[in-house]
PDB file of C-alpha atoms and ligand atoms in Angstrom:
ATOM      1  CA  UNK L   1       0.000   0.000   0.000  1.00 74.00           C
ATOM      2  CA  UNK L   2       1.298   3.434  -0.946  1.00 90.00           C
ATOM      3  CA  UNK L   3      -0.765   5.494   1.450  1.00 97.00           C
ATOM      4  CA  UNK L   4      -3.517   5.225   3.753  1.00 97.00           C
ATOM      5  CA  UNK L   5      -7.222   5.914   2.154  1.00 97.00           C
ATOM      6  CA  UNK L   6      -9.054   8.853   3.983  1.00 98.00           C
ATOM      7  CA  UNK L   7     -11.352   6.813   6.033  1.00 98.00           C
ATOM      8  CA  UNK L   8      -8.117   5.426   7.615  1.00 98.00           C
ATOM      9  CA  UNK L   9      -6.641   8.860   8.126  1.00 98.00           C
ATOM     10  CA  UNK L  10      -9.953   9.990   9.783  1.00 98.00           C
ATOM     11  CA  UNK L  11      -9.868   6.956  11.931  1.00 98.00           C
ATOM     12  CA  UNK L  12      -6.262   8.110  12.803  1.00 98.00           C
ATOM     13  CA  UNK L  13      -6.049  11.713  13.096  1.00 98.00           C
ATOM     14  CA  UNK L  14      -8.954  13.974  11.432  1.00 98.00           C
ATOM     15  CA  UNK L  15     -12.248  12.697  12.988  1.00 98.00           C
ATOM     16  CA  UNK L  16     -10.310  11.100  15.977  1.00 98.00           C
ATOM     17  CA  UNK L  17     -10.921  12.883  19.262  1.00 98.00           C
ATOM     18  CA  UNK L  18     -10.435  13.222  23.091  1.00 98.00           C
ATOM     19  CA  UNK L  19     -13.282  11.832  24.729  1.00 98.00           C
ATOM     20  CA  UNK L  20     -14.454  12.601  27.921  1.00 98.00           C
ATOM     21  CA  UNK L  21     -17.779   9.922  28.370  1.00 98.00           C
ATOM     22  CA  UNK L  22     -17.485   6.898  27.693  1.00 98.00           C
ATOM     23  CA  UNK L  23     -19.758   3.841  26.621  1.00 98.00           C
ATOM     24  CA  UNK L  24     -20.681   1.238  28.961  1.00 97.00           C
ATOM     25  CA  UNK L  25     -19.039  -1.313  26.454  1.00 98.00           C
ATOM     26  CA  UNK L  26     -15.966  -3.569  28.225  1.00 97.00           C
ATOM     27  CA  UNK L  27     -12.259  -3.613  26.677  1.00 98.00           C
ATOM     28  CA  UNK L  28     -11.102  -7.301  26.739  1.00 98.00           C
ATOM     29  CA  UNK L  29      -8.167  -7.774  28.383  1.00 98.00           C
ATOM     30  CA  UNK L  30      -6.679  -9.785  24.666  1.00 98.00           C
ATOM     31  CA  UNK L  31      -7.538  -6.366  23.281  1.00 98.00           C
ATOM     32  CA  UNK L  32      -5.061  -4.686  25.668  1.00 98.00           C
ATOM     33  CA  UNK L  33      -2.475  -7.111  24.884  1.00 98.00           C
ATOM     34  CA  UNK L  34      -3.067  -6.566  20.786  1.00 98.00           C
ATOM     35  CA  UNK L  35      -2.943  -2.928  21.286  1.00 98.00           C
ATOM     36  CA  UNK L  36       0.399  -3.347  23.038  1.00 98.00           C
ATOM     37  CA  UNK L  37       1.413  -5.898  20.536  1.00 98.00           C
ATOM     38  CA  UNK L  38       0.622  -3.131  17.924  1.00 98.00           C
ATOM     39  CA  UNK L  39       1.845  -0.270  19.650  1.00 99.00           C
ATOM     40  CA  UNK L  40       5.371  -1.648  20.726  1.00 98.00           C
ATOM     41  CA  UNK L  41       6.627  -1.330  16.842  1.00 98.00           C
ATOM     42  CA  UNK L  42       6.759   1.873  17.301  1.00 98.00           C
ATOM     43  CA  UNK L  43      10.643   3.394  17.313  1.00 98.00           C
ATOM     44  CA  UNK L  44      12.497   4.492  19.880  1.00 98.00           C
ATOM     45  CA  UNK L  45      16.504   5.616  20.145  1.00 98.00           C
ATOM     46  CA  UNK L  46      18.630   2.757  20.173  1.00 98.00           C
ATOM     47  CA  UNK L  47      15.258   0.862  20.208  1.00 98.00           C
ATOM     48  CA  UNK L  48      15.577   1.957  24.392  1.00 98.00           C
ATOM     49  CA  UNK L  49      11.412   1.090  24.682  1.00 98.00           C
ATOM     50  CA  UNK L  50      11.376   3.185  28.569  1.00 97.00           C
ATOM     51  CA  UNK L  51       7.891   2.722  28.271  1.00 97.00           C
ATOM     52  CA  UNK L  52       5.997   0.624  30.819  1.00 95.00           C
ATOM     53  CA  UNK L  53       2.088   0.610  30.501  1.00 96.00           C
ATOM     54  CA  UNK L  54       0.455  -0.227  33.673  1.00 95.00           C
ATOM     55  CA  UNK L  55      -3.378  -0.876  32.348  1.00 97.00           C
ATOM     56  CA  UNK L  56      -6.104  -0.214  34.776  1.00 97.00           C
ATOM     57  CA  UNK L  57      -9.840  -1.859  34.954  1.00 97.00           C
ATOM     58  CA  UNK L  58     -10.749  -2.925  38.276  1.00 96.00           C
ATOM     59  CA  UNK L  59     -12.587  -0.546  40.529  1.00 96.00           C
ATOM     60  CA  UNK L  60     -10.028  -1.527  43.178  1.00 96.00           C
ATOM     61  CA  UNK L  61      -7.267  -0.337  40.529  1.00 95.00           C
ATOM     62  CA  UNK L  62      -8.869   3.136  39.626  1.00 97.00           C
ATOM     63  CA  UNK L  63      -9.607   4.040  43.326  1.00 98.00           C
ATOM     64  CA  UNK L  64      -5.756   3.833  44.124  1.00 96.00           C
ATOM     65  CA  UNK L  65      -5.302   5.920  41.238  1.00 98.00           C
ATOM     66  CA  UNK L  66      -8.099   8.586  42.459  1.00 98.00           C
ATOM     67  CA  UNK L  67      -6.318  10.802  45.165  1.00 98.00           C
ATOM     68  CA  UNK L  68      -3.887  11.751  42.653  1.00 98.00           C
ATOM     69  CA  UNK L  69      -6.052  12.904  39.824  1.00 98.00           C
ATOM     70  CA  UNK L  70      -6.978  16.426  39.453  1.00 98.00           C
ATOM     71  CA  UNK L  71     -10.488  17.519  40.216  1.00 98.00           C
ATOM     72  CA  UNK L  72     -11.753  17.506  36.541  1.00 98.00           C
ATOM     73  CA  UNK L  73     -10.267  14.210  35.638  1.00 98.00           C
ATOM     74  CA  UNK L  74     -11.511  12.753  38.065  1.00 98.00           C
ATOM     75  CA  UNK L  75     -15.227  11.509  36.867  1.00 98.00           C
ATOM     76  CA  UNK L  76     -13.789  10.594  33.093  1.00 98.00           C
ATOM     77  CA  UNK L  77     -11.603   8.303  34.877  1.00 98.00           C
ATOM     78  CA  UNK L  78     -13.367   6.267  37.134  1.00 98.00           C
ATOM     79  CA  UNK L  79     -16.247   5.635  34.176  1.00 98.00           C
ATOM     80  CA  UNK L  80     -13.289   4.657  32.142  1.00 98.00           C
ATOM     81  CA  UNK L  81     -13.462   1.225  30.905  1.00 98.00           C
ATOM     82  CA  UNK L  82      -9.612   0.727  31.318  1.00 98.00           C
ATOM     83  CA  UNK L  83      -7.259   4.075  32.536  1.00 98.00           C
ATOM     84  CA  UNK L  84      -3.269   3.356  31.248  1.00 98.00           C
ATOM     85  CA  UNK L  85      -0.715   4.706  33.633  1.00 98.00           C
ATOM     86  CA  UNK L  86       2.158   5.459  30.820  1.00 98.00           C
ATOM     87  CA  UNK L  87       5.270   5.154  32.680  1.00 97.00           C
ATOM     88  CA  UNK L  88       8.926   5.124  32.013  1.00 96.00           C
ATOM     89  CA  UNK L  89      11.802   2.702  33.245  1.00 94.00           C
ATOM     90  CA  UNK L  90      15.320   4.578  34.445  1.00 95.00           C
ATOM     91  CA  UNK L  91      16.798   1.318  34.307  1.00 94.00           C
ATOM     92  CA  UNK L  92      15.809   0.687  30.510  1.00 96.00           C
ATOM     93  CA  UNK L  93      19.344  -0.070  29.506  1.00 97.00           C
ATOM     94  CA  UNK L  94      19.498  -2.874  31.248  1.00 94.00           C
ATOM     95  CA  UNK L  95      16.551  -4.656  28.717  1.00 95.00           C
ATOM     96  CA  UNK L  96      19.618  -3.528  25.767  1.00 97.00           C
ATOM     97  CA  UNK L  97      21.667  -6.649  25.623  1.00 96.00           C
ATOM     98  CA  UNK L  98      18.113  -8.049  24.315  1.00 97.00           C
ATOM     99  CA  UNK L  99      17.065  -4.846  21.990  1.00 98.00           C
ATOM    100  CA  UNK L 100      20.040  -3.623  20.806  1.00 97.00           C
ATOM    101  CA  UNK L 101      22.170  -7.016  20.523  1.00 97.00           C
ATOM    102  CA  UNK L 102      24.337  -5.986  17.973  1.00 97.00           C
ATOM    103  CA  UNK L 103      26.329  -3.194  19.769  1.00 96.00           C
ATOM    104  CA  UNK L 104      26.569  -4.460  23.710  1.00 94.00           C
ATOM    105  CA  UNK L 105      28.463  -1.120  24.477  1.00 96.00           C
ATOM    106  CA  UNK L 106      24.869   0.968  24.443  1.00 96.00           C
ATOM    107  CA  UNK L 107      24.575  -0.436  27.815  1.00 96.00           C
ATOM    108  CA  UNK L 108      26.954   1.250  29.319  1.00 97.00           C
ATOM    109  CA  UNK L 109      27.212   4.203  27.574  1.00 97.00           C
ATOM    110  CA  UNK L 110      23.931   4.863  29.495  1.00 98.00           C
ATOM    111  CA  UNK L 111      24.582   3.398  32.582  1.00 97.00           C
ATOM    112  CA  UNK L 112      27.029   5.846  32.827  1.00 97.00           C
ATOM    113  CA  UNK L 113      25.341   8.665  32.004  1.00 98.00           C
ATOM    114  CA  UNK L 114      21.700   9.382  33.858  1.00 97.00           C
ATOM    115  CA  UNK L 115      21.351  13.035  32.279  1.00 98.00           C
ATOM    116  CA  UNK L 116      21.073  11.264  28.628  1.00 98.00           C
ATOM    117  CA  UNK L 117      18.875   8.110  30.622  1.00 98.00           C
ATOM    118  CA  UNK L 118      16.340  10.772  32.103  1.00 98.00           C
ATOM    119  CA  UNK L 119      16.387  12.404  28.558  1.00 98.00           C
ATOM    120  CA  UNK L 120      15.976   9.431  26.673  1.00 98.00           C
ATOM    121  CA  UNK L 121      13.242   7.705  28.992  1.00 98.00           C
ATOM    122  CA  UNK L 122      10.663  11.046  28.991  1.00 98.00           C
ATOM    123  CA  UNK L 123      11.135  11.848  25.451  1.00 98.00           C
ATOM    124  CA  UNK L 124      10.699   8.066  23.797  1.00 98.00           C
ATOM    125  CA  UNK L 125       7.953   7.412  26.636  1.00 98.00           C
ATOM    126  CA  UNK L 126       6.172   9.937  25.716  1.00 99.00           C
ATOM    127  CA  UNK L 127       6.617   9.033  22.013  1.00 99.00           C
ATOM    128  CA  UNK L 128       5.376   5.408  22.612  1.00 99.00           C
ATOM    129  CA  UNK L 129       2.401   6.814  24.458  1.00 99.00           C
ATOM    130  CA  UNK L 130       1.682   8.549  21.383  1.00 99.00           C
ATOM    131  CA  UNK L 131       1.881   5.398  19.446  1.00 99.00           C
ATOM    132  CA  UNK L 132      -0.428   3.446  21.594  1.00 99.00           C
ATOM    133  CA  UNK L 133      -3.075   5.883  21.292  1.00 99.00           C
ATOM    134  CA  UNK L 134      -2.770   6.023  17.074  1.00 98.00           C
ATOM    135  CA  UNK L 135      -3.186   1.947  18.044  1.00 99.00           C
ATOM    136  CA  UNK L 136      -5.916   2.483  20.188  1.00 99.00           C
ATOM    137  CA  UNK L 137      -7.309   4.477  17.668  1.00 98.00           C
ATOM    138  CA  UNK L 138      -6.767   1.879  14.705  1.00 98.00           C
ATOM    139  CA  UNK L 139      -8.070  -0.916  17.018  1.00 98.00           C
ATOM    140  CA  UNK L 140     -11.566   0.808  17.054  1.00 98.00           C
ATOM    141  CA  UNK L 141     -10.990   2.113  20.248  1.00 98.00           C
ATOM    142  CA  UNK L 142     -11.044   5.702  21.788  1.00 98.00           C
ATOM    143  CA  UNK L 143      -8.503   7.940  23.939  1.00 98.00           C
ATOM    144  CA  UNK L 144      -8.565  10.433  26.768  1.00 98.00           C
ATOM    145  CA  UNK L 145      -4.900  11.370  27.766  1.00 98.00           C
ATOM    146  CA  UNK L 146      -4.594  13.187  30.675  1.00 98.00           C
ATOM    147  CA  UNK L 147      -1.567  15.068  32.243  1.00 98.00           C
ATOM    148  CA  UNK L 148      -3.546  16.722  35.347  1.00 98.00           C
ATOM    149  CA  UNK L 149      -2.625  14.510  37.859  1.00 98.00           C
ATOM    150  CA  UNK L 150       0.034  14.453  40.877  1.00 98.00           C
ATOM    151  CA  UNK L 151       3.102  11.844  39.367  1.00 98.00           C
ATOM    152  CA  UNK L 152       4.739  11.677  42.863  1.00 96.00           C
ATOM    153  CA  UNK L 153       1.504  10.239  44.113  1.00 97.00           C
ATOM    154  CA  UNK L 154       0.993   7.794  40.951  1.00 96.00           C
ATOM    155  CA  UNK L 155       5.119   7.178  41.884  1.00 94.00           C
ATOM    156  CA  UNK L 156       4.470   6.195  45.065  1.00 92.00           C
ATOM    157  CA  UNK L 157       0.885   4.237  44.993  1.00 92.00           C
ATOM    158  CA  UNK L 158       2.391   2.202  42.021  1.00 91.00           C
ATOM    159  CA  UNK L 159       5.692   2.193  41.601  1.00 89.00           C
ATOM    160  CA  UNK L 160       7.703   2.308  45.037  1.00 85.00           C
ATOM    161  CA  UNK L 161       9.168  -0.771  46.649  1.00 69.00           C
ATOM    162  CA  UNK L 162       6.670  -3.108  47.728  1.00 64.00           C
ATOM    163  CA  UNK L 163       3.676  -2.631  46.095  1.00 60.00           C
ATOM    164  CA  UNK L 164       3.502  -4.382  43.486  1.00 57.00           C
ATOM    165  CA  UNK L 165       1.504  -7.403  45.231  1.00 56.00           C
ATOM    166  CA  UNK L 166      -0.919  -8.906  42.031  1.00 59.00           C
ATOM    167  CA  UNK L 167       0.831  -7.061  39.380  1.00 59.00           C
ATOM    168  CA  UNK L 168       3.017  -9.880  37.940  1.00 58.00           C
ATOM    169  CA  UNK L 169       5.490  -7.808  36.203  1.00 57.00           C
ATOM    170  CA  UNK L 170       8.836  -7.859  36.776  1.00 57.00           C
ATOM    171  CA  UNK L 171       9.402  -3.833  36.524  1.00 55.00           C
ATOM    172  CA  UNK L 172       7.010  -2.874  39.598  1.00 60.00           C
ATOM    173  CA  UNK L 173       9.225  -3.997  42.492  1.00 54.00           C
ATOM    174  CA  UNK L 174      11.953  -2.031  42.678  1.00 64.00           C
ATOM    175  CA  UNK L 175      11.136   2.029  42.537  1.00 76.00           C
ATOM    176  CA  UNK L 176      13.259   3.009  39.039  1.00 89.00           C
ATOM    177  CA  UNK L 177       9.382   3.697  37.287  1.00 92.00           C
ATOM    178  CA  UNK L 178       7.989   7.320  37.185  1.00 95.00           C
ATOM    179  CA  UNK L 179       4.841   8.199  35.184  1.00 97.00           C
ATOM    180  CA  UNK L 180       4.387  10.533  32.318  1.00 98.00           C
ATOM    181  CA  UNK L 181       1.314  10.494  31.478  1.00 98.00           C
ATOM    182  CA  UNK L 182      -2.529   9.101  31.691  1.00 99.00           C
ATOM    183  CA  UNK L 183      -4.564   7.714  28.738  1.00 99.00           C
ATOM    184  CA  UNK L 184      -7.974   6.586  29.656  1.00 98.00           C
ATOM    185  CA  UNK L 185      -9.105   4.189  26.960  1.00 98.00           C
ATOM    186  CA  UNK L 186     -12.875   2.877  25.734  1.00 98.00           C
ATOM    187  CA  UNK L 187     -15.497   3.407  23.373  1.00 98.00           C
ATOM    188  CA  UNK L 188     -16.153   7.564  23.688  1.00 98.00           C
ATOM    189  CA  UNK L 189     -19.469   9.019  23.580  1.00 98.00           C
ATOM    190  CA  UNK L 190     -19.825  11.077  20.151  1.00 97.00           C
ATOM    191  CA  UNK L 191     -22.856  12.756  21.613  1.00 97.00           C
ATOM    192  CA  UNK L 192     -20.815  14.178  24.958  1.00 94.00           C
ATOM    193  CA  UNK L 193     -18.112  15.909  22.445  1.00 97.00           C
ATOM    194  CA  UNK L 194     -17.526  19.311  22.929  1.00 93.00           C
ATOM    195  CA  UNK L 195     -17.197  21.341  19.471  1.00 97.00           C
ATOM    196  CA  UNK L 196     -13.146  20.541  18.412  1.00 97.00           C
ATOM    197  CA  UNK L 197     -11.228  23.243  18.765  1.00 98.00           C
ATOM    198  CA  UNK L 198      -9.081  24.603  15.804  1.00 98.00           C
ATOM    199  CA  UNK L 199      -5.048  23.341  15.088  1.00 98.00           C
ATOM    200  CA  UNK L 200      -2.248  25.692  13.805  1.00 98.00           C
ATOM    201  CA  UNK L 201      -1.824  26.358   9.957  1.00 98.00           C
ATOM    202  CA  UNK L 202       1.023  24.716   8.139  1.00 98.00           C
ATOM    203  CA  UNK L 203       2.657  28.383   8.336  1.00 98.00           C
ATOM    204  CA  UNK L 204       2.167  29.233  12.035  1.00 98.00           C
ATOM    205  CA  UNK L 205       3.664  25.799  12.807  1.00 98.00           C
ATOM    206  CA  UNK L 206       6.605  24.743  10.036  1.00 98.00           C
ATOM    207  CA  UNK L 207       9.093  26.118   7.802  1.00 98.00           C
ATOM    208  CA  UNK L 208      10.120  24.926   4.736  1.00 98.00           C
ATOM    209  CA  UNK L 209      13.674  25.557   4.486  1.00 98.00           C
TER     210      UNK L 209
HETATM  211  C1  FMN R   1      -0.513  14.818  27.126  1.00 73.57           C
HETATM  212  C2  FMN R   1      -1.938  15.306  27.224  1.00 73.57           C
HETATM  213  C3  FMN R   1      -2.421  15.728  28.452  1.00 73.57           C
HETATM  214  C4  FMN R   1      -3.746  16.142  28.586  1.00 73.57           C
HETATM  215  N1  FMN R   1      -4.233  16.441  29.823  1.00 73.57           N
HETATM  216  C5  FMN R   1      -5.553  16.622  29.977  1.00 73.57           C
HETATM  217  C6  FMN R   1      -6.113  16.708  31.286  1.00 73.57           C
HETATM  218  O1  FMN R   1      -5.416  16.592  32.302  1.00 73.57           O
HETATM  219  N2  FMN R   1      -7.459  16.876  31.389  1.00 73.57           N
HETATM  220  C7  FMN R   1      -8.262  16.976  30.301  1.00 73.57           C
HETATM  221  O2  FMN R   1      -9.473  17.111  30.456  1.00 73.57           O
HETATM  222  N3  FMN R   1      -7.754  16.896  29.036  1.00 73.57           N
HETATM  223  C8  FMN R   1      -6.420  16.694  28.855  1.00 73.57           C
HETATM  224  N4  FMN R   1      -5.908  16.568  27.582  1.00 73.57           N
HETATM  225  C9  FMN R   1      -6.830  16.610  26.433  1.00 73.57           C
HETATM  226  C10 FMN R   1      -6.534  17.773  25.451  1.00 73.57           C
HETATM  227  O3  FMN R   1      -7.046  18.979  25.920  1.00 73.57           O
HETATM  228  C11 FMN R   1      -7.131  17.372  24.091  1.00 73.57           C
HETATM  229  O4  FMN R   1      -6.482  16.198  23.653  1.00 73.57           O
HETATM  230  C12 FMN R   1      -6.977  18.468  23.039  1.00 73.57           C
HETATM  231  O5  FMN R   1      -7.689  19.600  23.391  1.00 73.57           O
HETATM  232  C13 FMN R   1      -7.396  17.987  21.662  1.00 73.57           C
HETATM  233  O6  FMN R   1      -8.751  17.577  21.668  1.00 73.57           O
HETATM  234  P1  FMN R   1      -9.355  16.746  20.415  1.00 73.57           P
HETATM  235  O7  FMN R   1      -8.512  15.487  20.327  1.00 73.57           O
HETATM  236  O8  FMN R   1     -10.766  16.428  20.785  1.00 73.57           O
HETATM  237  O9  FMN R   1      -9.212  17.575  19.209  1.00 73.57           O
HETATM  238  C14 FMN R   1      -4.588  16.183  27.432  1.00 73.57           C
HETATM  239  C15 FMN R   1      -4.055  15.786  26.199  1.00 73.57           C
HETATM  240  C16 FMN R   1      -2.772  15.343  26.088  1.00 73.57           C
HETATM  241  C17 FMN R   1      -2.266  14.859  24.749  1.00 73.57           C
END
């Protein structure tokens, strides 16, 4: 295929939007794994994936989650089918002897350096949370990202030593995960949509040079 028709480029980008209210219609958990599965392909420098995704659907979940939401995201997120904590790993180097096999000295060169780790696990995180919402999107499914919330809190409920009792993942444990940002995930309710508000022109935002 040379280019993506203009129903999938609506799907993606044009008649995609933030939702607010969602649908009382479940996500399956083997849809959460196929969005992953989908999303991951996405690159990253030195193929680093910092991203962790820490996908929440039980009540139980959301209401540790609660005290460190912000006022107004508060209601969109507990009706939220499923509410993804996008997080990144300081210690992502360590997973490069498996994604970077073919030069074992990218390892160390961040080990040794956590100005270029910090760097490298905000910006790719947050580009991989952009790429799991364009799969979201392409999976049928609808986004609400959300950055008004208090990290240290998320930091601490989820990601500090000992608590990571059910979660069966072998990046909770040890406190080297901080979030970025929040993506509640369903099917949206068209008829809640606010009016979309305008983007920049191609001359207030680039330059041809
Ligand atoms: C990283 C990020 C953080 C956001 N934080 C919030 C938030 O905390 N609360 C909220 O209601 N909307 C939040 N939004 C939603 C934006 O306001 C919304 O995506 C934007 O206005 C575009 O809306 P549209 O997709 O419907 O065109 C956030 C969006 C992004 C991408």
């Amino acid at each position: 295929m040379d280019r993506l028709n203009d129903d999938a480029l609506d799907v993606l980008f044009r008649k995609a939007r933030t939702y607010n209210t969602w649908l009382p219609k479940p996500v399956p958990d083997e849809l959460l794994r196929e969005l992953y599965d989908v999303a991951k392909w996405g690159p990253t420098s030195a193929n680093t994936c910092p991203a962790r995704f820490v996908f929440l659907r039980s009540a139980a979940a959301k209401e540790r989650l609660r005290p460190a939401l912000a006022a107004g995201n508060v209601e969109k997120t507990m009706t939220a089918p499923v509410t993804v904590i996008i997080a990144y790993d300081l210690k992502f180097y360590e997973k490069l002897p498996k994604l970077f096999p073919h030069n074992p000295a990218m390892r160390d060169h961040f080990a040794k350096n956590p100005q270029l780790v910090e760097q490298t696990a905000k910006r790719n995180s947050s580009l991989q949370g952009a790429y799991l919402m364009l799969a979201a999107r392409a999976l049928g499914l609808d986004c609400g990202p959300m950055s008004g919330f208090d990290s240290a809190k998320v930091d601490e409920e989820f990601f500090a030593a000992d608590k990571c009792e059910d979660c069966g993942e072998e990046f909770f444990p040890v406190g080297h995960v901080k979030s970025n940002f929040l993506c509640n995930i369903g099917y949206g309710d068209t008829s809640k949509l606010f009016p979309r508000s305008p983007r920049l022109d191609f001359k207030e935002a680039c330059s041809l040079m």
